[in-house]
Each structure stands twice: as C-alpha cells, then as structure tokens.
Amino acid sequence: MARLLIKTKGFGERALVLRLGVNRVGRGPECELCLDHPTVSTRHCDLILTASGVDVRDGGSTNGTFINGTPVREARLESGQTLRVGDIELGVESTDAPIAIPQFERPSQVPPPPGVLPGGQISCPRHLQAPATFRCTECKELMCNGCVKVMRRKGGRPHFLCVRCSHPCEPFPAAPSQKKKGFLELLKSKLGLKSKPAFLRRAGGK
C-alpha cells in the first residue's frame, strides 16, 4: 500500500496511508491528511494515488511543496524520496496501490450428459423430461424447444441458435425415423408372406 512516514519531530512515528484517488494534505480539518503546523497551508497539496503510482500536486501553497529539496508544482513520487510540505518532511515508503481483482467462478464448459426417455428418445441435458429436438452444428450440444435460442427476422424464417455457443442448430430427431412402408410391403406383412401374392404374380409381378 502507498504509505508516507512523518520524519519531522513533534509528530511522533505517524504514518500516512493513502487511499485510491485524491488525498488532500493541509492544515484544514477537511483534509484527509491533516498536518497542524503554521508552515502548512489550509489545503497545501494533493496526493493522487492511481494504479500506476502517486502524483503530488501543489495547491498554491504559501511555503511550497518539495521533493528531495526541489520545489515542484506537479510531479511523480517514488519510493525512498522525501516529500516536504512547508517545514514538514515525509518519507515515501511505498507508492503501491492496493488494487484487488475480484475472482469470478466460471461455469463449467462440459455439458451434462443427456438421458433416455421411456420411449427411447434422447432427452435434453437441461430438461431431462423433455426430448432433445435440436443439435448444435458446432459444439454438438443437444437442446429441447425450451432452451434453444430463437432469432426471428422480419419477413424471414426463424433461426435456431445454440444456448452455449450461439452457433446455428439443426433439427434432432426425437425418435429414430422409420421408413414408411409401401402398399405391397404392408400387404405382405399383414398376410405373413415372404413374396408377392399369386394374383399379383399372375398380373405380371414377380
């Protein structure tokens, strides 16, 4: 953390810890760093703490602001330097800003496994009681009508998008498709025949 230590006698071992943003230094009670000394102006200077370091800016003080004995109007403070405000000397111990980066838990990218419904249909991984009706063309995620994203364009057909990666989806059969039987196949299955009936063979069929 950014920290300054008062070196002038009479103030004890008083340390000044800077907060992010503007820290007002002066004799006035509204200052964050109040230095009750006749050589310090009411608002003597500002110490601005950012992620890149600490800047000092003189506020038009009567007795001036100095870094290592050199008067400054605005300058960057470095660790190990001495900042003088009027007749008060402060040692710069650190100029680091205590910036914490929050940690966010990312959701798992592995989709839950789908289930199988009583009729043999594949279920939606998110809604296990609903059949999967769409499959993503990119990540192969299965979805039901309730979780697929629908994008509608005026005057056009709706587009179905993946709930995970937003790529286009294709229809997914809820049950294995069965080829529709023709009339002859249906007749053979009903009569239990392995070939065409005799009357059809006499009519020219095989």
PDB file of C-alpha atoms in Angstrom:
ATOM      1  CA  MET A   1       0.000   0.000   0.000  1.00  0.00           C
ATOM      2  CA  ALA A   2       1.091   3.614  -0.566  1.00  0.00           C
ATOM      3  CA  ARG A   3       2.498   4.904   2.703  1.00  0.00           C
ATOM      4  CA  LEU A   4       4.361   8.000   3.930  1.00  0.00           C
ATOM      5  CA  LEU A   5       6.073   8.420   7.312  1.00  0.00           C
ATOM      6  CA  ILE A   6       6.363  11.851   9.010  1.00  0.00           C
ATOM      7  CA  LYS A   7      10.047  12.481   9.742  1.00  0.00           C
ATOM      8  CA  THR A   8       9.710  15.887  11.452  1.00  0.00           C
ATOM      9  CA  LYS A   9       9.998  15.831  15.234  1.00  0.00           C
ATOM     10  CA  GLY A  10       6.895  16.570  17.248  1.00  0.00           C
ATOM     11  CA  PHE A  11       4.566  14.313  15.234  1.00  0.00           C
ATOM     12  CA  GLY A  12       5.836  11.000  16.583  1.00  0.00           C
ATOM     13  CA  GLU A  13       6.090   7.931  14.348  1.00  0.00           C
ATOM     14  CA  ARG A  14       2.971   8.894  12.446  1.00  0.00           C
ATOM     15  CA  ALA A  15       2.347   7.094   9.173  1.00  0.00           C
ATOM     16  CA  LEU A  16       0.051   8.326   6.427  1.00  0.00           C
ATOM     17  CA  VAL A  17      -1.637   5.625   4.338  1.00  0.00           C
ATOM     18  CA  LEU A  18      -3.032   6.840   1.017  1.00  0.00           C
ATOM     19  CA  ARG A  19      -6.337   5.690  -0.408  1.00  0.00           C
ATOM     20  CA  LEU A  20      -7.150   5.448  -4.098  1.00  0.00           C
ATOM     21  CA  GLY A  21      -7.943   8.816  -5.654  1.00  0.00           C
ATOM     22  CA  VAL A  22      -7.197  12.283  -4.288  1.00  0.00           C
ATOM     23  CA  ASN A  23      -5.769  12.628  -0.781  1.00  0.00           C
ATOM     24  CA  ARG A  24      -5.855  16.261   0.402  1.00  0.00           C
ATOM     25  CA  VAL A  25      -2.893  17.390   2.517  1.00  0.00           C
ATOM     26  CA  GLY A  26      -3.103  20.576   4.604  1.00  0.00           C
ATOM     27  CA  ARG A  27      -3.908  22.224   7.877  1.00  0.00           C
ATOM     28  CA  GLY A  28      -7.652  22.342   7.273  1.00  0.00           C
ATOM     29  CA  PRO A  29      -9.851  19.800   9.113  1.00  0.00           C
ATOM     30  CA  GLU A  30     -11.464  18.689   5.834  1.00  0.00           C
ATOM     31  CA  CYS A  31      -8.139  17.296   4.593  1.00  0.00           C
ATOM     32  CA  GLU A  32      -7.645  13.541   4.648  1.00  0.00           C
ATOM     33  CA  LEU A  33      -4.031  14.121   5.798  1.00  0.00           C
ATOM     34  CA  CYS A  34      -4.277  16.913   8.340  1.00  0.00           C
ATOM     35  CA  LEU A  35      -0.933  18.460   9.404  1.00  0.00           C
ATOM     36  CA  ASP A  36      -1.440  21.057  12.118  1.00  0.00           C
ATOM     37  CA  HIS A  37       1.609  23.249  11.576  1.00  0.00           C
ATOM     38  CA  PRO A  38       1.881  27.014  10.862  1.00  0.00           C
ATOM     39  CA  THR A  39       4.022  26.459   7.720  1.00  0.00           C
ATOM     40  CA  VAL A  40       1.373  24.228   6.145  1.00  0.00           C
ATOM     41  CA  SER A  41      -1.406  25.889   4.132  1.00  0.00           C
ATOM     42  CA  THR A  42      -5.089  25.094   4.667  1.00  0.00           C
ATOM     43  CA  ARG A  43      -5.024  22.882   1.552  1.00  0.00           C
ATOM     44  CA  HIS A  44      -1.355  22.629   0.854  1.00  0.00           C
ATOM     45  CA  CYS A  45      -1.201  19.909  -1.830  1.00  0.00           C
ATOM     46  CA  ASP A  46      -2.912  16.809  -3.173  1.00  0.00           C
ATOM     47  CA  LEU A  47      -1.512  13.295  -3.340  1.00  0.00           C
ATOM     48  CA  ILE A  48      -3.234  11.357  -6.140  1.00  0.00           C
ATOM     49  CA  LEU A  49      -2.973   7.578  -5.879  1.00  0.00           C
ATOM     50  CA  THR A  50      -3.705   5.569  -9.033  1.00  0.00           C
ATOM     51  CA  ALA A  51      -2.818   2.095 -10.267  1.00  0.00           C
ATOM     52  CA  SER A  52       0.365   3.492 -11.827  1.00  0.00           C
ATOM     53  CA  GLY A  53       1.685   5.301  -8.716  1.00  0.00           C
ATOM     54  CA  VAL A  54       1.429   8.528  -6.697  1.00  0.00           C
ATOM     55  CA  ASP A  55       1.419  12.072  -8.101  1.00  0.00           C
ATOM     56  CA  VAL A  56       1.815  15.191  -5.972  1.00  0.00           C
ATOM     57  CA  ARG A  57       0.180  18.470  -6.998  1.00  0.00           C
ATOM     58  CA  ASP A  58       0.771  21.718  -5.135  1.00  0.00           C
ATOM     59  CA  GLY A  59      -2.424  23.616  -4.298  1.00  0.00           C
ATOM     60  CA  GLY A  60      -0.943  27.125  -4.467  1.00  0.00           C
ATOM     61  CA  SER A  61       0.576  26.827  -1.001  1.00  0.00           C
ATOM     62  CA  THR A  62       2.369  29.707   0.716  1.00  0.00           C
ATOM     63  CA  ASN A  63       5.528  27.829   1.669  1.00  0.00           C
ATOM     64  CA  GLY A  64       5.724  25.399  -1.256  1.00  0.00           C
ATOM     65  CA  THR A  65       5.933  21.671  -1.874  1.00  0.00           C
ATOM     66  CA  PHE A  66       9.331  19.974  -2.349  1.00  0.00           C
ATOM     67  CA  ILE A  67      10.682  16.584  -3.451  1.00  0.00           C
ATOM     68  CA  ASN A  68      14.217  15.937  -2.181  1.00  0.00           C
ATOM     69  CA  GLY A  69      14.610  19.685  -1.650  1.00  0.00           C
ATOM     70  CA  THR A  70      13.439  20.682  -5.153  1.00  0.00           C
ATOM     71  CA  PRO A  71      10.250  22.776  -5.374  1.00  0.00           C
ATOM     72  CA  VAL A  72       7.549  21.200  -7.546  1.00  0.00           C
ATOM     73  CA  ARG A  73       4.132  22.167  -8.819  1.00  0.00           C
ATOM     74  CA  GLU A  74       3.251  18.689 -10.051  1.00  0.00           C
ATOM     75  CA  ALA A  75       5.440  15.569 -10.077  1.00  0.00           C
ATOM     76  CA  ARG A  76       5.533  11.793  -9.630  1.00  0.00           C
ATOM     77  CA  LEU A  77       6.565  10.469  -6.222  1.00  0.00           C
ATOM     78  CA  GLU A  78       8.915   7.482  -5.962  1.00  0.00           C
ATOM     79  CA  SER A  79       9.707   5.200  -3.051  1.00  0.00           C
ATOM     80  CA  GLY A  80      12.664   6.445  -0.996  1.00  0.00           C
ATOM     81  CA  GLN A  81      12.117  10.131  -1.786  1.00  0.00           C
ATOM     82  CA  THR A  82      11.437  12.840   0.788  1.00  0.00           C
ATOM     83  CA  LEU A  83       8.355  14.996   0.378  1.00  0.00           C
ATOM     84  CA  ARG A  84       8.412  18.313   2.210  1.00  0.00           C
ATOM     85  CA  VAL A  85       5.177  20.209   2.851  1.00  0.00           C
ATOM     86  CA  GLY A  86       6.102  23.607   4.309  1.00  0.00           C
ATOM     87  CA  ASP A  87       8.559  22.586   7.040  1.00  0.00           C
ATOM     88  CA  ILE A  88       7.137  19.082   7.477  1.00  0.00           C
ATOM     89  CA  GLU A  89       9.156  16.252   5.940  1.00  0.00           C
ATOM     90  CA  LEU A  90       7.571  12.963   4.944  1.00  0.00           C
ATOM     91  CA  GLY A  91       9.488   9.896   3.802  1.00  0.00           C
ATOM     92  CA  VAL A  92       7.914   7.996   0.918  1.00  0.00           C
ATOM     93  CA  GLU A  93       7.960   4.345   1.981  1.00  0.00           C
ATOM     94  CA  SER A  94       5.801   2.900  -0.807  1.00  0.00           C
ATOM     95  CA  THR A  95       3.728   4.067  -3.773  1.00  0.00           C
ATOM     96  CA  ASP A  96       1.915   0.773  -4.487  1.00  0.00           C
ATOM     97  CA  ALA A  97      -1.843   0.872  -4.929  1.00  0.00           C
ATOM     98  CA  PRO A  98      -3.818  -1.927  -3.174  1.00  0.00           C
ATOM     99  CA  ILE A  99      -5.965  -2.929  -6.141  1.00  0.00           C
ATOM    100  CA  ALA A 100      -7.704  -6.282  -5.754  1.00  0.00           C
ATOM    101  CA  ILE A 101      -9.028  -8.121  -8.782  1.00  0.00           C
ATOM    102  CA  PRO A 102     -12.253  -9.992  -7.932  1.00  0.00           C
ATOM    103  CA  GLN A 103     -12.364 -13.673  -8.722  1.00  0.00           C
ATOM    104  CA  PHE A 104     -15.355 -14.961 -10.664  1.00  0.00           C
ATOM    105  CA  GLU A 105     -16.197 -18.631 -10.840  1.00  0.00           C
ATOM    106  CA  ARG A 106     -16.609 -19.588 -14.464  1.00  0.00           C
ATOM    107  CA  PRO A 107     -19.361 -22.064 -15.252  1.00  0.00           C
ATOM    108  CA  SER A 108     -18.267 -25.498 -16.374  1.00  0.00           C
ATOM    109  CA  GLN A 109     -17.918 -25.838 -20.142  1.00  0.00           C
ATOM    110  CA  VAL A 110     -18.724 -29.572 -20.047  1.00  0.00           C
ATOM    111  CA  PRO A 111     -22.427 -30.116 -20.770  1.00  0.00           C
ATOM    112  CA  PRO A 112     -24.340 -32.585 -18.583  1.00  0.00           C
ATOM    113  CA  PRO A 113     -24.953 -35.965 -20.228  1.00  0.00           C
ATOM    114  CA  PRO A 114     -28.361 -36.476 -21.855  1.00  0.00           C
ATOM    115  CA  GLY A 115     -30.727 -39.166 -20.643  1.00  0.00           C
ATOM    116  CA  VAL A 116     -33.013 -41.640 -22.360  1.00  0.00           C
ATOM    117  CA  LEU A 117     -36.784 -41.285 -22.084  1.00  0.00           C
ATOM    118  CA  PRO A 118     -39.078 -44.330 -21.650  1.00  0.00           C
ATOM    119  CA  GLY A 119     -39.920 -44.330 -25.376  1.00  0.00           C
ATOM    120  CA  GLY A 120     -36.254 -44.476 -26.390  1.00  0.00           C
ATOM    121  CA  GLN A 121     -35.977 -40.760 -27.124  1.00  0.00           C
ATOM    122  CA  ILE A 122     -32.853 -38.843 -26.154  1.00  0.00           C
ATOM    123  CA  SER A 123     -33.635 -36.228 -23.512  1.00  0.00           C
ATOM    124  CA  CYS A 124     -32.442 -32.636 -23.285  1.00  0.00           C
ATOM    125  CA  PRO A 125     -29.439 -32.424 -20.892  1.00  0.00           C
ATOM    126  CA  ARG A 126     -31.012 -29.401 -19.149  1.00  0.00           C
ATOM    127  CA  HIS A 127     -34.584 -30.671 -19.085  1.00  0.00           C
ATOM    128  CA  LEU A 128     -34.399 -34.432 -18.596  1.00  0.00           C
ATOM    129  CA  GLN A 129     -38.156 -34.891 -19.050  1.00  0.00           C
ATOM    130  CA  ALA A 130     -38.182 -33.196 -22.485  1.00  0.00           C
ATOM    131  CA  PRO A 131     -36.927 -34.789 -25.716  1.00  0.00           C
ATOM    132  CA  ALA A 132     -33.958 -33.228 -27.494  1.00  0.00           C
ATOM    133  CA  THR A 133     -35.168 -31.591 -30.694  1.00  0.00           C
ATOM    134  CA  PHE A 134     -32.101 -29.568 -31.777  1.00  0.00           C
ATOM    135  CA  ARG A 135     -28.360 -30.189 -32.037  1.00  0.00           C
ATOM    136  CA  CYS A 136     -25.673 -27.521 -32.407  1.00  0.00           C
ATOM    137  CA  THR A 137     -23.695 -27.771 -35.646  1.00  0.00           C
ATOM    138  CA  GLU A 138     -20.549 -26.537 -33.858  1.00  0.00           C
ATOM    139  CA  CYS A 139     -20.327 -27.983 -30.310  1.00  0.00           C
ATOM    140  CA  LYS A 140     -22.931 -30.763 -30.832  1.00  0.00           C
ATOM    141  CA  GLU A 141     -24.906 -29.690 -27.746  1.00  0.00           C
ATOM    142  CA  LEU A 142     -28.410 -31.194 -27.552  1.00  0.00           C
ATOM    143  CA  MET A 143     -31.342 -28.912 -26.729  1.00  0.00           C
ATOM    144  CA  CYS A 144     -35.105 -29.048 -26.394  1.00  0.00           C
ATOM    145  CA  ASN A 145     -37.603 -26.474 -27.617  1.00  0.00           C
ATOM    146  CA  GLY A 146     -37.442 -24.736 -24.242  1.00  0.00           C
ATOM    147  CA  CYS A 147     -33.721 -23.989 -24.172  1.00  0.00           C
ATOM    148  CA  VAL A 148     -32.790 -23.388 -27.821  1.00  0.00           C
ATOM    149  CA  LYS A 149     -32.407 -19.700 -28.687  1.00  0.00           C
ATOM    150  CA  VAL A 150     -34.707 -18.452 -31.443  1.00  0.00           C
ATOM    151  CA  MET A 151     -33.781 -15.433 -33.565  1.00  0.00           C
ATOM    152  CA  ARG A 152     -36.636 -14.149 -35.686  1.00  0.00           C
ATOM    153  CA  ARG A 153     -36.167 -11.826 -38.633  1.00  0.00           C
ATOM    154  CA  LYS A 154     -38.996  -9.795 -40.022  1.00  0.00           C
ATOM    155  CA  GLY A 155     -40.358 -11.483 -43.116  1.00  0.00           C
ATOM    156  CA  GLY A 156     -37.924 -14.406 -42.835  1.00  0.00           C
ATOM    157  CA  ARG A 157     -37.674 -17.845 -41.296  1.00  0.00           C
ATOM    158  CA  PRO A 158     -36.607 -18.154 -37.644  1.00  0.00           C
ATOM    159  CA  HIS A 159     -33.033 -19.137 -36.880  1.00  0.00           C
ATOM    160  CA  PHE A 160     -32.311 -21.569 -34.070  1.00  0.00           C
ATOM    161  CA  LEU A 161     -29.077 -20.917 -32.155  1.00  0.00           C
ATOM    162  CA  CYS A 162     -27.112 -22.910 -29.588  1.00  0.00           C
ATOM    163  CA  VAL A 163     -27.671 -21.919 -25.961  1.00  0.00           C
ATOM    164  CA  ARG A 164     -23.941 -22.425 -25.250  1.00  0.00           C
ATOM    165  CA  CYS A 165     -22.002 -21.090 -28.255  1.00  0.00           C
ATOM    166  CA  SER A 166     -24.718 -19.299 -30.316  1.00  0.00           C
ATOM    167  CA  HIS A 167     -23.894 -21.261 -33.474  1.00  0.00           C
ATOM    168  CA  PRO A 168     -26.723 -22.476 -35.735  1.00  0.00           C
ATOM    169  CA  CYS A 169     -28.649 -25.586 -34.720  1.00  0.00           C
ATOM    170  CA  GLU A 170     -30.104 -28.372 -36.830  1.00  0.00           C
ATOM    171  CA  PRO A 171     -33.209 -30.448 -36.084  1.00  0.00           C
ATOM    172  CA  PHE A 172     -32.531 -33.505 -33.968  1.00  0.00           C
ATOM    173  CA  PRO A 173     -34.961 -36.434 -34.341  1.00  0.00           C
ATOM    174  CA  ALA A 174     -36.766 -37.133 -31.078  1.00  0.00           C
ATOM    175  CA  ALA A 175     -37.024 -40.819 -32.060  1.00  0.00           C
ATOM    176  CA  PRO A 176     -35.351 -42.949 -34.742  1.00  0.00           C
ATOM    177  CA  SER A 177     -37.065 -42.261 -38.046  1.00  0.00           C
ATOM    178  CA  GLN A 178     -38.831 -45.226 -39.667  1.00  0.00           C
ATOM    179  CA  LYS A 179     -39.206 -45.635 -43.395  1.00  0.00           C
ATOM    180  CA  LYS A 180     -42.858 -45.639 -44.395  1.00  0.00           C
ATOM    181  CA  LYS A 181     -43.910 -48.972 -45.865  1.00  0.00           C
ATOM    182  CA  GLY A 182     -45.444 -49.144 -49.323  1.00  0.00           C
ATOM    183  CA  PHE A 183     -48.728 -50.902 -50.119  1.00  0.00           C
ATOM    184  CA  LEU A 184     -47.104 -54.196 -51.160  1.00  0.00           C
ATOM    185  CA  GLU A 185     -44.804 -54.271 -48.119  1.00  0.00           C
ATOM    186  CA  LEU A 186     -47.756 -53.559 -45.849  1.00  0.00           C
ATOM    187  CA  LEU A 187     -49.832 -56.325 -47.534  1.00  0.00           C
ATOM    188  CA  LYS A 188     -47.020 -58.858 -47.195  1.00  0.00           C
ATOM    189  CA  SER A 189     -46.570 -58.078 -43.510  1.00  0.00           C
ATOM    190  CA  LYS A 190     -50.297 -58.359 -42.825  1.00  0.00           C
ATOM    191  CA  LEU A 191     -50.619 -61.732 -44.658  1.00  0.00           C
ATOM    192  CA  GLY A 192     -47.332 -63.070 -43.332  1.00  0.00           C
ATOM    193  CA  LEU A 193     -45.994 -63.645 -46.844  1.00  0.00           C
ATOM    194  CA  LYS A 194     -42.351 -63.614 -47.909  1.00  0.00           C
ATOM    195  CA  SER A 195     -43.160 -62.956 -51.564  1.00  0.00           C
ATOM    196  CA  LYS A 196     -45.922 -61.335 -53.567  1.00  0.00           C
ATOM    197  CA  PRO A 197     -49.344 -62.987 -53.579  1.00  0.00           C
ATOM    198  CA  ALA A 198     -50.095 -65.316 -56.531  1.00  0.00           C
ATOM    199  CA  PHE A 199     -52.724 -62.982 -58.026  1.00  0.00           C
ATOM    200  CA  LEU A 200     -50.128 -60.209 -58.253  1.00  0.00           C
ATOM    201  CA  ARG A 201     -47.551 -62.520 -59.895  1.00  0.00           C
ATOM    202  CA  ARG A 202     -50.161 -63.601 -62.478  1.00  0.00           C
ATOM    203  CA  ALA A 203     -50.818 -59.954 -63.189  1.00  0.00           C
ATOM    204  CA  GLY A 204     -47.235 -59.540 -64.314  1.00  0.00           C
ATOM    205  CA  GLY A 205     -45.449 -59.043 -60.982  1.00  0.00           C
ATOM    206  CA  LYS A 206     -42.617 -61.251 -59.774  1.00  0.00           C
TER     207      LYS A 206
END
